[in-house]
Amino acid sequence: MDKNIIEKLSPEKILQFILDKGINGAGSFKGAQRIADEALNHAGGNVDKAVARVIKTHTTLVGTSGFVSGLGGFATMPVSIPADVTVFYANAARMVAAIAFLRGYDIRSEEVRTAVSVSLVGVIGSEAMAKIGIDVARRGGMAALKKLPGRVLIEINKKVGFRLFTKMGTTGSINLVKFVPVLASGVGATFNVASMRTIGGYARRNFPQVTEVVVDESDLLNDEEFIIDAEIIDDYQENN
């Protein structure tokens, strides 16, 4: 891979890069489904215990000083963004996707990938989704997300990517030295663990057990209400 490829990508594309690695894995870095299967096996088939194990495993991992160097080929890929930032969020995306898989979601679908990305930015993501009338954790929330036109999912991912990579940066550039808000130089393992645990909490909220989700069409917005112009999301970004 050209070492300049990631540097030239938009925030949205960098987000997709992280989601791809987290969900599918890379080299010795296991994908989300494999992590979920191993956790479920260890938990004797108990989904709740498996979810707890996935979160514990990932929070423990990022609390160790060698978590970047221990990831084989993925950690040594010649990307232009800091390896610790890349690896932290790949781990976070994998954790969230593994939880989604354990709770019965298709982690290959675009709406689930979007919900994974929203989980990575925590309260900012929840507020952005609320702005367009969706709470993925409520009854019918994921079904509502699935009904969104593809172009709206693209806009959501674009804005999530921008939020993730530029909120603490400078306008018009991707300032990863001031990356939000973890793993910048000098930040301790304790904060990494707390950040991963927080993301795990959002994953639990955003992906309720599928068997517990009863979709009531009366709860869903009508098709006209789902035709969301990109300006709505732009307006949210500008005013927050």
PDB file of C-alpha atoms in Angstrom:
ATOM      1  CA  MET A   1       0.000   0.000   0.000  1.00  0.00           C
ATOM      2  CA  ASP A   2       1.236   3.497  -0.858  1.00  0.00           C
ATOM      3  CA  LYS A   3       2.047   5.245   2.407  1.00  0.00           C
ATOM      4  CA  ASN A   4       0.261   8.366   1.155  1.00  0.00           C
ATOM      5  CA  ILE A   5      -3.052   6.678   0.374  1.00  0.00           C
ATOM      6  CA  ILE A   6      -4.634   7.159   3.777  1.00  0.00           C
ATOM      7  CA  GLU A   7      -3.358  10.709   4.035  1.00  0.00           C
ATOM      8  CA  LYS A   8      -5.122  11.623   0.798  1.00  0.00           C
ATOM      9  CA  LEU A   9      -8.433  10.037   1.756  1.00  0.00           C
ATOM     10  CA  SER A  10     -11.355  12.039   3.074  1.00  0.00           C
ATOM     11  CA  PRO A  11     -12.422  11.593   6.712  1.00  0.00           C
ATOM     12  CA  GLU A  12     -15.313   9.460   5.452  1.00  0.00           C
ATOM     13  CA  LYS A  13     -12.925   7.143   3.601  1.00  0.00           C
ATOM     14  CA  ILE A  14     -10.638   6.877   6.618  1.00  0.00           C
ATOM     15  CA  LEU A  15     -13.677   5.926   8.696  1.00  0.00           C
ATOM     16  CA  GLN A  16     -14.538   3.239   6.140  1.00  0.00           C
ATOM     17  CA  PHE A  17     -10.947   1.975   6.303  1.00  0.00           C
ATOM     18  CA  ILE A  18     -11.253   1.591  10.078  1.00  0.00           C
ATOM     19  CA  LEU A  19     -14.673  -0.066   9.796  1.00  0.00           C
ATOM     20  CA  ASP A  20     -13.376  -2.500   7.185  1.00  0.00           C
ATOM     21  CA  LYS A  21     -10.449  -3.558   9.366  1.00  0.00           C
ATOM     22  CA  GLY A  22     -12.572  -3.780  12.486  1.00  0.00           C
ATOM     23  CA  ILE A  23     -15.355  -5.795  10.888  1.00  0.00           C
ATOM     24  CA  ASN A  24     -13.393  -7.963   8.454  1.00  0.00           C
ATOM     25  CA  GLY A  25     -10.023  -8.185  10.189  1.00  0.00           C
ATOM     26  CA  ALA A  26      -6.604  -7.913   8.571  1.00  0.00           C
ATOM     27  CA  GLY A  27      -3.772 -10.422   8.724  1.00  0.00           C
ATOM     28  CA  SER A  28      -3.435 -11.637  12.303  1.00  0.00           C
ATOM     29  CA  PHE A  29      -6.028  -9.073  13.425  1.00  0.00           C
ATOM     30  CA  LYS A  30      -9.216 -11.125  13.835  1.00  0.00           C
ATOM     31  CA  GLY A  31     -12.501  -9.909  12.414  1.00  0.00           C
ATOM     32  CA  ALA A  32     -15.602  -9.134  14.474  1.00  0.00           C
ATOM     33  CA  GLN A  33     -17.474 -12.363  13.739  1.00  0.00           C
ATOM     34  CA  ARG A  34     -14.555 -14.515  14.828  1.00  0.00           C
ATOM     35  CA  ILE A  35     -14.179 -12.500  18.029  1.00  0.00           C
ATOM     36  CA  ALA A  36     -17.910 -12.887  18.686  1.00  0.00           C
ATOM     37  CA  ASP A  37     -17.849 -16.637  18.038  1.00  0.00           C
ATOM     38  CA  GLU A  38     -14.892 -17.135  20.376  1.00  0.00           C
ATOM     39  CA  ALA A  39     -16.530 -15.080  23.116  1.00  0.00           C
ATOM     40  CA  LEU A  40     -19.813 -16.960  22.764  1.00  0.00           C
ATOM     41  CA  ASN A  41     -18.025 -20.292  22.927  1.00  0.00           C
ATOM     42  CA  HIS A  42     -16.133 -19.204  26.043  1.00  0.00           C
ATOM     43  CA  ALA A  43     -19.414 -18.034  27.610  1.00  0.00           C
ATOM     44  CA  GLY A  44     -21.103 -21.365  26.973  1.00  0.00           C
ATOM     45  CA  GLY A  45     -23.605 -19.845  24.570  1.00  0.00           C
ATOM     46  CA  ASN A  46     -24.726 -17.063  26.918  1.00  0.00           C
ATOM     47  CA  VAL A  47     -24.987 -13.924  24.792  1.00  0.00           C
ATOM     48  CA  ASP A  48     -24.915 -11.443  27.676  1.00  0.00           C
ATOM     49  CA  LYS A  49     -21.762 -13.002  29.094  1.00  0.00           C
ATOM     50  CA  ALA A  50     -20.219 -13.063  25.624  1.00  0.00           C
ATOM     51  CA  VAL A  51     -20.938  -9.341  25.154  1.00  0.00           C
ATOM     52  CA  ALA A  52     -19.360  -8.583  28.522  1.00  0.00           C
ATOM     53  CA  ARG A  53     -16.326 -10.650  27.571  1.00  0.00           C
ATOM     54  CA  VAL A  54     -15.900  -8.819  24.259  1.00  0.00           C
ATOM     55  CA  ILE A  55     -15.902  -5.467  26.060  1.00  0.00           C
ATOM     56  CA  LYS A  56     -13.544  -6.684  28.781  1.00  0.00           C
ATOM     57  CA  THR A  57     -11.145  -8.158  26.228  1.00  0.00           C
ATOM     58  CA  HIS A  58     -10.926  -4.931  24.249  1.00  0.00           C
ATOM     59  CA  THR A  59     -10.658  -2.613  27.249  1.00  0.00           C
ATOM     60  CA  THR A  60      -7.882  -4.793  28.632  1.00  0.00           C
ATOM     61  CA  LEU A  61      -6.120  -4.829  25.276  1.00  0.00           C
ATOM     62  CA  VAL A  62      -5.926  -1.063  24.859  1.00  0.00           C
ATOM     63  CA  GLY A  63      -4.710  -0.714  28.426  1.00  0.00           C
ATOM     64  CA  THR A  64      -1.473  -2.514  27.615  1.00  0.00           C
ATOM     65  CA  SER A  65       1.553  -0.627  26.354  1.00  0.00           C
ATOM     66  CA  GLY A  66       2.209  -3.031  23.491  1.00  0.00           C
ATOM     67  CA  PHE A  67      -1.279  -3.237  22.012  1.00  0.00           C
ATOM     68  CA  VAL A  68      -0.154  -1.616  18.744  1.00  0.00           C
ATOM     69  CA  SER A  69       3.001  -3.653  18.184  1.00  0.00           C
ATOM     70  CA  GLY A  70       1.188  -6.867  19.008  1.00  0.00           C
ATOM     71  CA  LEU A  71      -1.176  -6.707  16.037  1.00  0.00           C
ATOM     72  CA  GLY A  72       1.104  -8.091  13.366  1.00  0.00           C
ATOM     73  CA  GLY A  73       0.598  -7.014   9.771  1.00  0.00           C
ATOM     74  CA  PHE A  74      -2.190  -4.525  10.438  1.00  0.00           C
ATOM     75  CA  ALA A  75      -0.167  -2.531  12.964  1.00  0.00           C
ATOM     76  CA  THR A  76       2.815  -2.294  10.626  1.00  0.00           C
ATOM     77  CA  MET A  77       0.875  -1.175   7.558  1.00  0.00           C
ATOM     78  CA  PRO A  78       2.580   1.988   6.256  1.00  0.00           C
ATOM     79  CA  VAL A  79      -0.321   4.367   6.762  1.00  0.00           C
ATOM     80  CA  SER A  80       0.161   8.078   7.301  1.00  0.00           C
ATOM     81  CA  ILE A  81      -2.100   8.405  10.318  1.00  0.00           C
ATOM     82  CA  PRO A  82      -0.730   7.463  13.748  1.00  0.00           C
ATOM     83  CA  ALA A  83      -0.710   3.707  14.225  1.00  0.00           C
ATOM     84  CA  ASP A  84      -2.087   3.924  17.757  1.00  0.00           C
ATOM     85  CA  VAL A  85      -5.076   5.980  16.595  1.00  0.00           C
ATOM     86  CA  THR A  86      -5.787   3.595  13.735  1.00  0.00           C
ATOM     87  CA  VAL A  87      -5.467   0.500  15.887  1.00  0.00           C
ATOM     88  CA  PHE A  88      -7.531   1.895  18.760  1.00  0.00           C
ATOM     89  CA  TYR A  89     -10.486   2.654  16.518  1.00  0.00           C
ATOM     90  CA  ALA A  90     -10.126  -0.579  14.563  1.00  0.00           C
ATOM     91  CA  ASN A  91     -10.358  -2.363  17.914  1.00  0.00           C
ATOM     92  CA  ALA A  92     -13.329  -0.208  18.905  1.00  0.00           C
ATOM     93  CA  ALA A  93     -15.101  -0.897  15.601  1.00  0.00           C
ATOM     94  CA  ARG A  94     -14.405  -4.617  15.993  1.00  0.00           C
ATOM     95  CA  MET A  95     -15.788  -4.594  19.538  1.00  0.00           C
ATOM     96  CA  VAL A  96     -18.965  -2.785  18.483  1.00  0.00           C
ATOM     97  CA  ALA A  97     -19.483  -5.024  15.444  1.00  0.00           C
ATOM     98  CA  ALA A  98     -18.882  -8.166  17.526  1.00  0.00           C
ATOM     99  CA  ILE A  99     -21.564  -7.026  19.969  1.00  0.00           C
ATOM    100  CA  ALA A 100     -23.916  -6.350  17.056  1.00  0.00           C
ATOM    101  CA  PHE A 101     -23.241  -9.824  15.651  1.00  0.00           C
ATOM    102  CA  LEU A 102     -23.826 -11.479  19.026  1.00  0.00           C
ATOM    103  CA  ARG A 103     -27.165  -9.732  19.287  1.00  0.00           C
ATOM    104  CA  GLY A 104     -28.340 -10.901  15.902  1.00  0.00           C
ATOM    105  CA  TYR A 105     -27.442  -8.156  13.426  1.00  0.00           C
ATOM    106  CA  ASP A 106     -26.017  -8.505   9.929  1.00  0.00           C
ATOM    107  CA  ILE A 107     -22.691  -6.721  10.319  1.00  0.00           C
ATOM    108  CA  ARG A 108     -22.206  -6.657   6.531  1.00  0.00           C
ATOM    109  CA  SER A 109     -25.263  -4.447   5.993  1.00  0.00           C
ATOM    110  CA  GLU A 110     -24.860  -0.735   5.402  1.00  0.00           C
ATOM    111  CA  GLU A 111     -27.295   0.271   8.133  1.00  0.00           C
ATOM    112  CA  VAL A 112     -25.402  -1.768  10.744  1.00  0.00           C
ATOM    113  CA  ARG A 113     -22.067  -0.358   9.573  1.00  0.00           C
ATOM    114  CA  THR A 114     -23.571   3.106   9.996  1.00  0.00           C
ATOM    115  CA  ALA A 115     -24.757   2.247  13.514  1.00  0.00           C
ATOM    116  CA  VAL A 116     -21.258   0.953  14.316  1.00  0.00           C
ATOM    117  CA  SER A 117     -19.739   4.244  13.179  1.00  0.00           C
ATOM    118  CA  VAL A 118     -22.308   6.214  15.188  1.00  0.00           C
ATOM    119  CA  SER A 119     -21.341   4.195  18.273  1.00  0.00           C
ATOM    120  CA  LEU A 120     -17.706   5.221  17.827  1.00  0.00           C
ATOM    121  CA  VAL A 121     -18.520   8.893  18.361  1.00  0.00           C
ATOM    122  CA  GLY A 122     -20.819   8.323  21.334  1.00  0.00           C
ATOM    123  CA  VAL A 123     -23.129  11.132  22.348  1.00  0.00           C
ATOM    124  CA  ILE A 124     -22.277  13.163  19.237  1.00  0.00           C
ATOM    125  CA  GLY A 125     -23.522  10.303  17.083  1.00  0.00           C
ATOM    126  CA  SER A 126     -26.686   9.857  19.139  1.00  0.00           C
ATOM    127  CA  GLU A 127     -27.473  13.566  18.901  1.00  0.00           C
ATOM    128  CA  ALA A 128     -26.869  13.594  15.156  1.00  0.00           C
ATOM    129  CA  MET A 129     -29.215  10.643  14.671  1.00  0.00           C
ATOM    130  CA  ALA A 130     -31.842  12.239  16.909  1.00  0.00           C
ATOM    131  CA  LYS A 131     -31.608  15.331  14.706  1.00  0.00           C
ATOM    132  CA  ILE A 132     -32.930  13.300  11.792  1.00  0.00           C
ATOM    133  CA  GLY A 133     -35.523  11.522  13.920  1.00  0.00           C
ATOM    134  CA  ILE A 134     -33.847   8.174  14.615  1.00  0.00           C
ATOM    135  CA  ASP A 135     -32.837   6.471  17.845  1.00  0.00           C
ATOM    136  CA  VAL A 136     -31.285   3.183  16.766  1.00  0.00           C
ATOM    137  CA  ALA A 137     -31.756   1.745  20.262  1.00  0.00           C
ATOM    138  CA  ARG A 138     -35.511   2.229  20.399  1.00  0.00           C
ATOM    139  CA  ARG A 139     -38.138  -0.159  19.133  1.00  0.00           C
ATOM    140  CA  GLY A 140     -37.976  -0.125  15.357  1.00  0.00           C
ATOM    141  CA  GLY A 141     -34.902   2.098  15.336  1.00  0.00           C
ATOM    142  CA  MET A 142     -32.726  -0.163  13.222  1.00  0.00           C
ATOM    143  CA  ALA A 143     -35.635  -0.781  10.868  1.00  0.00           C
ATOM    144  CA  ALA A 144     -35.971   2.979  10.498  1.00  0.00           C
ATOM    145  CA  LEU A 145     -32.271   3.272   9.729  1.00  0.00           C
ATOM    146  CA  LYS A 146     -32.628   0.520   7.138  1.00  0.00           C
ATOM    147  CA  LYS A 147     -35.358   2.500   5.380  1.00  0.00           C
ATOM    148  CA  LEU A 148     -33.140   5.520   4.850  1.00  0.00           C
ATOM    149  CA  PRO A 149     -32.122   6.162   1.243  1.00  0.00           C
ATOM    150  CA  GLY A 150     -28.551   5.141   0.501  1.00  0.00           C
ATOM    151  CA  ARG A 151     -27.507   8.726  -0.102  1.00  0.00           C
ATOM    152  CA  VAL A 152     -28.568   9.634   3.436  1.00  0.00           C
ATOM    153  CA  LEU A 153     -26.470   6.819   4.920  1.00  0.00           C
ATOM    154  CA  ILE A 154     -23.569   8.188   2.898  1.00  0.00           C
ATOM    155  CA  GLU A 155     -24.152  11.656   4.329  1.00  0.00           C
ATOM    156  CA  ILE A 156     -24.351  10.289   7.880  1.00  0.00           C
ATOM    157  CA  ASN A 157     -21.084   8.408   7.444  1.00  0.00           C
ATOM    158  CA  LYS A 158     -19.469  11.474   5.922  1.00  0.00           C
ATOM    159  CA  LYS A 159     -20.464  13.647   8.861  1.00  0.00           C
ATOM    160  CA  VAL A 160     -19.517  11.009  11.435  1.00  0.00           C
ATOM    161  CA  GLY A 161     -16.123  10.690   9.775  1.00  0.00           C
ATOM    162  CA  PHE A 162     -15.666  14.446   9.802  1.00  0.00           C
ATOM    163  CA  ARG A 163     -16.681  14.650  13.457  1.00  0.00           C
ATOM    164  CA  LEU A 164     -14.379  11.820  14.414  1.00  0.00           C
ATOM    165  CA  PHE A 165     -11.310  13.223  12.732  1.00  0.00           C
ATOM    166  CA  THR A 166     -11.571  17.008  12.761  1.00  0.00           C
ATOM    167  CA  LYS A 167     -13.416  18.235  15.863  1.00  0.00           C
ATOM    168  CA  MET A 168     -10.116  18.832  17.660  1.00  0.00           C
ATOM    169  CA  GLY A 169      -8.243  19.589  14.462  1.00  0.00           C
ATOM    170  CA  THR A 170      -7.959  22.641  12.287  1.00  0.00           C
ATOM    171  CA  THR A 171     -10.532  23.616   9.702  1.00  0.00           C
ATOM    172  CA  GLY A 172      -9.916  22.034   6.336  1.00  0.00           C
ATOM    173  CA  SER A 173      -7.383  19.484   7.489  1.00  0.00           C
ATOM    174  CA  ILE A 174      -7.224  16.212   9.362  1.00  0.00           C
ATOM    175  CA  ASN A 175      -5.218  17.069  12.447  1.00  0.00           C
ATOM    176  CA  LEU A 176      -4.688  13.681  14.032  1.00  0.00           C
ATOM    177  CA  VAL A 177      -2.193  14.990  16.569  1.00  0.00           C
ATOM    178  CA  LYS A 178      -5.210  16.531  18.313  1.00  0.00           C
ATOM    179  CA  PHE A 179      -7.357  13.490  17.599  1.00  0.00           C
ATOM    180  CA  VAL A 180     -10.622  13.197  19.526  1.00  0.00           C
ATOM    181  CA  PRO A 181     -10.040  12.384  22.278  1.00  0.00           C
ATOM    182  CA  VAL A 182      -7.840   9.346  22.791  1.00  0.00           C
ATOM    183  CA  LEU A 183      -4.352   8.150  22.120  1.00  0.00           C
ATOM    184  CA  ALA A 184      -2.670  11.440  21.333  1.00  0.00           C
ATOM    185  CA  SER A 185       0.929  11.457  22.450  1.00  0.00           C
ATOM    186  CA  GLY A 186       1.253  11.199  26.220  1.00  0.00           C
ATOM    187  CA  VAL A 187      -2.284  10.060  26.942  1.00  0.00           C
ATOM    188  CA  GLY A 188      -2.233   7.201  29.427  1.00  0.00           C
ATOM    189  CA  ALA A 189      -3.606   3.699  29.240  1.00  0.00           C
ATOM    190  CA  THR A 190      -6.247   4.504  31.852  1.00  0.00           C
ATOM    191  CA  PHE A 191      -7.923   6.958  29.502  1.00  0.00           C
ATOM    192  CA  ASN A 192      -7.736   4.466  26.645  1.00  0.00           C
ATOM    193  CA  VAL A 193      -9.530   1.896  28.790  1.00  0.00           C
ATOM    194  CA  ALA A 194     -12.195   4.392  29.867  1.00  0.00           C
ATOM    195  CA  SER A 195     -12.769   5.473  26.264  1.00  0.00           C
ATOM    196  CA  MET A 196     -13.120   1.887  25.053  1.00  0.00           C
ATOM    197  CA  ARG A 197     -15.508   1.074  27.889  1.00  0.00           C
ATOM    198  CA  THR A 198     -17.632   4.106  27.014  1.00  0.00           C
ATOM    199  CA  ILE A 199     -17.849   3.016  23.379  1.00  0.00           C
ATOM    200  CA  GLY A 200     -18.827  -0.447  24.594  1.00  0.00           C
ATOM    201  CA  GLY A 201     -21.692   1.116  26.519  1.00  0.00           C
ATOM    202  CA  TYR A 202     -22.965   2.834  23.384  1.00  0.00           C
ATOM    203  CA  ALA A 203     -22.693  -0.442  21.488  1.00  0.00           C
ATOM    204  CA  ARG A 204     -24.849  -2.182  24.080  1.00  0.00           C
ATOM    205  CA  ARG A 205     -27.424   0.571  23.806  1.00  0.00           C
ATOM    206  CA  ASN A 206     -27.435   0.846  20.028  1.00  0.00           C
ATOM    207  CA  PHE A 207     -27.730  -2.890  19.407  1.00  0.00           C
ATOM    208  CA  PRO A 208     -30.484  -4.365  21.585  1.00  0.00           C
ATOM    209  CA  GLN A 209     -31.074  -8.095  21.172  1.00  0.00           C
ATOM    210  CA  VAL A 210     -32.850  -8.652  17.860  1.00  0.00           C
ATOM    211  CA  THR A 211     -35.374 -11.057  19.392  1.00  0.00           C
ATOM    212  CA  GLU A 212     -36.421  -8.265  21.750  1.00  0.00           C
ATOM    213  CA  VAL A 213     -37.088  -5.791  18.947  1.00  0.00           C
ATOM    214  CA  VAL A 214     -40.715  -5.748  17.846  1.00  0.00           C
ATOM    215  CA  VAL A 215     -41.172  -3.483  14.850  1.00  0.00           C
ATOM    216  CA  ASP A 216     -44.399  -1.523  14.901  1.00  0.00           C
ATOM    217  CA  GLU A 217     -44.910   0.251  11.588  1.00  0.00           C
ATOM    218  CA  SER A 218     -46.811   3.008  13.402  1.00  0.00           C
ATOM    219  CA  ASP A 219     -43.561   3.879  15.199  1.00  0.00           C
ATOM    220  CA  LEU A 220     -41.730   4.481  11.944  1.00  0.00           C
ATOM    221  CA  LEU A 221     -41.681   7.773  10.115  1.00  0.00           C
ATOM    222  CA  ASN A 222     -43.324   7.735   6.707  1.00  0.00           C
ATOM    223  CA  ASP A 223     -41.287   7.664   3.518  1.00  0.00           C
ATOM    224  CA  GLU A 224     -41.558  11.418   2.987  1.00  0.00           C
ATOM    225  CA  GLU A 225     -40.087  12.077   6.412  1.00  0.00           C
ATOM    226  CA  PHE A 226     -37.078   9.963   5.518  1.00  0.00           C
ATOM    227  CA  ILE A 227     -36.146  12.103   2.527  1.00  0.00           C
ATOM    228  CA  ILE A 228     -33.515  14.035   4.447  1.00  0.00           C
ATOM    229  CA  ASP A 229     -31.499  16.698   2.690  1.00  0.00           C
ATOM    230  CA  ALA A 230     -27.782  16.805   3.436  1.00  0.00           C
ATOM    231  CA  GLU A 231     -28.244  20.405   4.575  1.00  0.00           C
ATOM    232  CA  ILE A 232     -29.985  19.179   7.733  1.00  0.00           C
ATOM    233  CA  ILE A 233     -26.885  17.294   8.782  1.00  0.00           C
ATOM    234  CA  ASP A 234     -24.654  20.189   7.707  1.00  0.00           C
ATOM    235  CA  ASP A 235     -26.731  22.504   9.856  1.00  0.00           C
ATOM    236  CA  TYR A 236     -26.271  20.224  12.854  1.00  0.00           C
ATOM    237  CA  GLN A 237     -22.521  20.192  12.330  1.00  0.00           C
ATOM    238  CA  GLU A 238     -22.272  23.971  12.018  1.00  0.00           C
ATOM    239  CA  ASN A 239     -24.279  24.626  15.155  1.00  0.00           C
ATOM    240  CA  ASN A 240     -22.620  22.077  17.433  1.00  0.00           C
TER     241      ASN A 240
END
